[in-house]
Amino acid sequence: MRTVLTRTSTAVLAIAACGALLSACGGDDSDSAAPSPSAGAVDQAVDNAKAGTFVASFRGAFPKLAEGKDDSAVAAIFTDTCADITAGKSEDDIVASTEQRASGASHEQAQAVYQTVKMLCSA
């Protein structure tokens, strides 16, 4: 159990650092001649980076849960959980859904996933 908590704590800290880096990449005030990408393209790139960060962290923290899942299936855990958070669903409902999305996650693991996704969604 201690190993799971250590891995979970490490994953949450790693994701927090990555989230902080992503949010710091907001923009550049220089007068560059290069055209600016559209806001939608930037948002999509940030969302993809967040999902990629989540996938790598999830695989590191929960190797048994990630077993047999491709990257898109793990990313779907992130996007679906983020959508629930954005929709204002209760934490208890989201954690229960995450237990199912992560195929056999314990309540503690689902809680850690929820906290991680919540942090990345708000970054």
Coordinates of C-alpha atoms in Angstrom, one line a residue:
M1 CA 0.0 0.0 0.0
R2 CA 2.9 2.4 0.8
T3 CA 4.3 1.8 -2.6
V4 CA 1.0 2.8 -4.2
L5 CA 0.8 6.0 -2.2
T6 CA 4.4 6.9 -3.0
R7 CA 3.8 6.3 -6.7
T8 CA 0.6 8.3 -6.5
S9 CA 2.3 11.2 -4.7
T10 CA 5.2 11.2 -7.1
A11 CA 2.8 11.2 -10.1
V12 CA 0.8 14.0 -8.7
L13 CA 3.9 16.1 -8.1
A14 CA 5.3 15.4 -11.5
I15 CA 2.0 16.4 -13.1
A16 CA 1.8 19.5 -11.0
A17 CA 5.3 20.5 -12.3
C18 CA 4.2 19.8 -15.9
G19 CA 1.0 21.7 -15.5
A20 CA 2.9 24.7 -14.2
L21 CA 5.2 24.6 -17.2
L22 CA 2.2 24.3 -19.6
S23 CA 0.4 27.3 -18.0
A24 CA 3.6 29.4 -18.2
C25 CA 3.7 28.9 -21.9
G26 CA 0.9 31.4 -22.4
G27 CA 2.4 33.7 -25.0
D28 CA 5.2 35.9 -26.1
D29 CA 4.9 39.7 -26.2
S30 CA 7.6 40.2 -28.8
D31 CA 6.8 41.7 -32.2
S32 CA 7.6 38.6 -34.3
A33 CA 7.0 38.5 -38.0
A34 CA 5.8 34.9 -37.7
P35 CA 2.0 34.5 -37.9
S36 CA 0.2 33.6 -34.7
P37 CA -1.7 30.4 -34.6
S38 CA -5.4 30.6 -34.0
A39 CA -6.7 30.5 -30.5
G40 CA -8.4 27.1 -31.2
A41 CA -5.2 25.6 -32.5
V42 CA -3.3 26.8 -29.4
D43 CA -6.0 25.4 -27.1
Q44 CA -5.9 22.1 -28.9
A45 CA -2.1 21.9 -28.7
V46 CA -2.3 22.7 -24.9
D47 CA -5.0 20.0 -24.5
N48 CA -3.0 17.5 -26.3
A49 CA 0.1 18.3 -24.2
K50 CA -2.0 17.9 -21.1
A51 CA -3.4 14.6 -22.2
G52 CA 0.2 13.4 -23.1
T53 CA 1.4 14.4 -19.7
F54 CA -1.4 12.6 -18.1
V55 CA -0.8 9.4 -20.2
A56 CA 2.9 9.3 -19.2
S57 CA 2.1 10.0 -15.6
F58 CA -0.7 7.4 -15.4
R59 CA 1.5 4.7 -17.0
G60 CA 4.3 5.5 -14.5
A61 CA 2.0 5.6 -11.4
F62 CA -0.4 2.8 -12.3
P63 CA 1.4 0.3 -14.5
K64 CA -1.1 -2.5 -13.8
L65 CA -4.1 -0.2 -14.6
A66 CA -2.4 0.9 -17.8
E67 CA -1.6 -2.7 -18.9
G68 CA -3.4 -3.5 -22.2
K69 CA -4.5 0.1 -22.8
D70 CA -3.2 2.1 -25.7
D71 CA -2.4 5.8 -25.3
S72 CA -5.8 6.9 -26.7
A73 CA -7.6 4.8 -24.1
V74 CA -5.6 6.3 -21.3
A75 CA -6.0 9.8 -22.8
A76 CA -9.8 9.1 -22.8
I77 CA -9.7 8.7 -19.0
F78 CA -8.2 12.2 -18.9
T79 CA -10.6 13.8 -21.4
D80 CA -13.8 12.2 -19.9
T81 CA -12.8 13.0 -16.3
C82 CA -11.9 16.6 -17.3
A83 CA -15.3 16.9 -19.1
D84 CA -17.1 15.8 -15.9
I85 CA -15.1 18.3 -13.9
T86 CA -15.9 21.1 -16.3
A87 CA -19.6 20.1 -16.3
G88 CA -19.6 20.7 -12.5
K89 CA -20.3 17.1 -11.5
S90 CA -19.6 16.2 -7.8
E91 CA -16.2 14.8 -6.8
D92 CA -17.8 11.6 -5.5
D93 CA -19.6 11.0 -8.9
I94 CA -16.5 11.7 -10.8
V95 CA -14.3 9.4 -8.7
A96 CA -16.9 6.6 -9.0
S97 CA -16.9 7.1 -12.8
T98 CA -13.1 7.1 -12.9
E99 CA -13.0 3.8 -11.1
Q100 CA -15.0 2.3 -14.0
R101 CA -13.1 4.3 -16.7
A102 CA -9.7 3.1 -15.4
S103 CA -11.0 -0.5 -15.4
G104 CA -10.7 -1.8 -11.9
A105 CA -9.0 1.2 -10.2
S106 CA -9.4 1.2 -6.4
H107 CA -11.1 4.1 -4.8
E108 CA -7.8 5.6 -3.8
Q109 CA -6.3 5.2 -7.3
A110 CA -9.4 6.9 -8.8
Q111 CA -9.2 9.7 -6.2
A112 CA -5.5 10.3 -7.3
V113 CA -6.5 10.3 -10.9
Y114 CA -9.3 12.8 -10.1
Q115 CA -6.9 15.1 -8.3
T116 CA -4.4 14.9 -11.2
V117 CA -7.0 15.6 -13.9
K118 CA -8.5 18.4 -11.8
M119 CA -5.1 20.1 -11.6
L120 CA -4.4 19.7 -15.3
C121 CA -7.8 20.8 -16.4
S122 CA -7.5 24.1 -14.4
A123 CA -3.9 24.8 -15.6

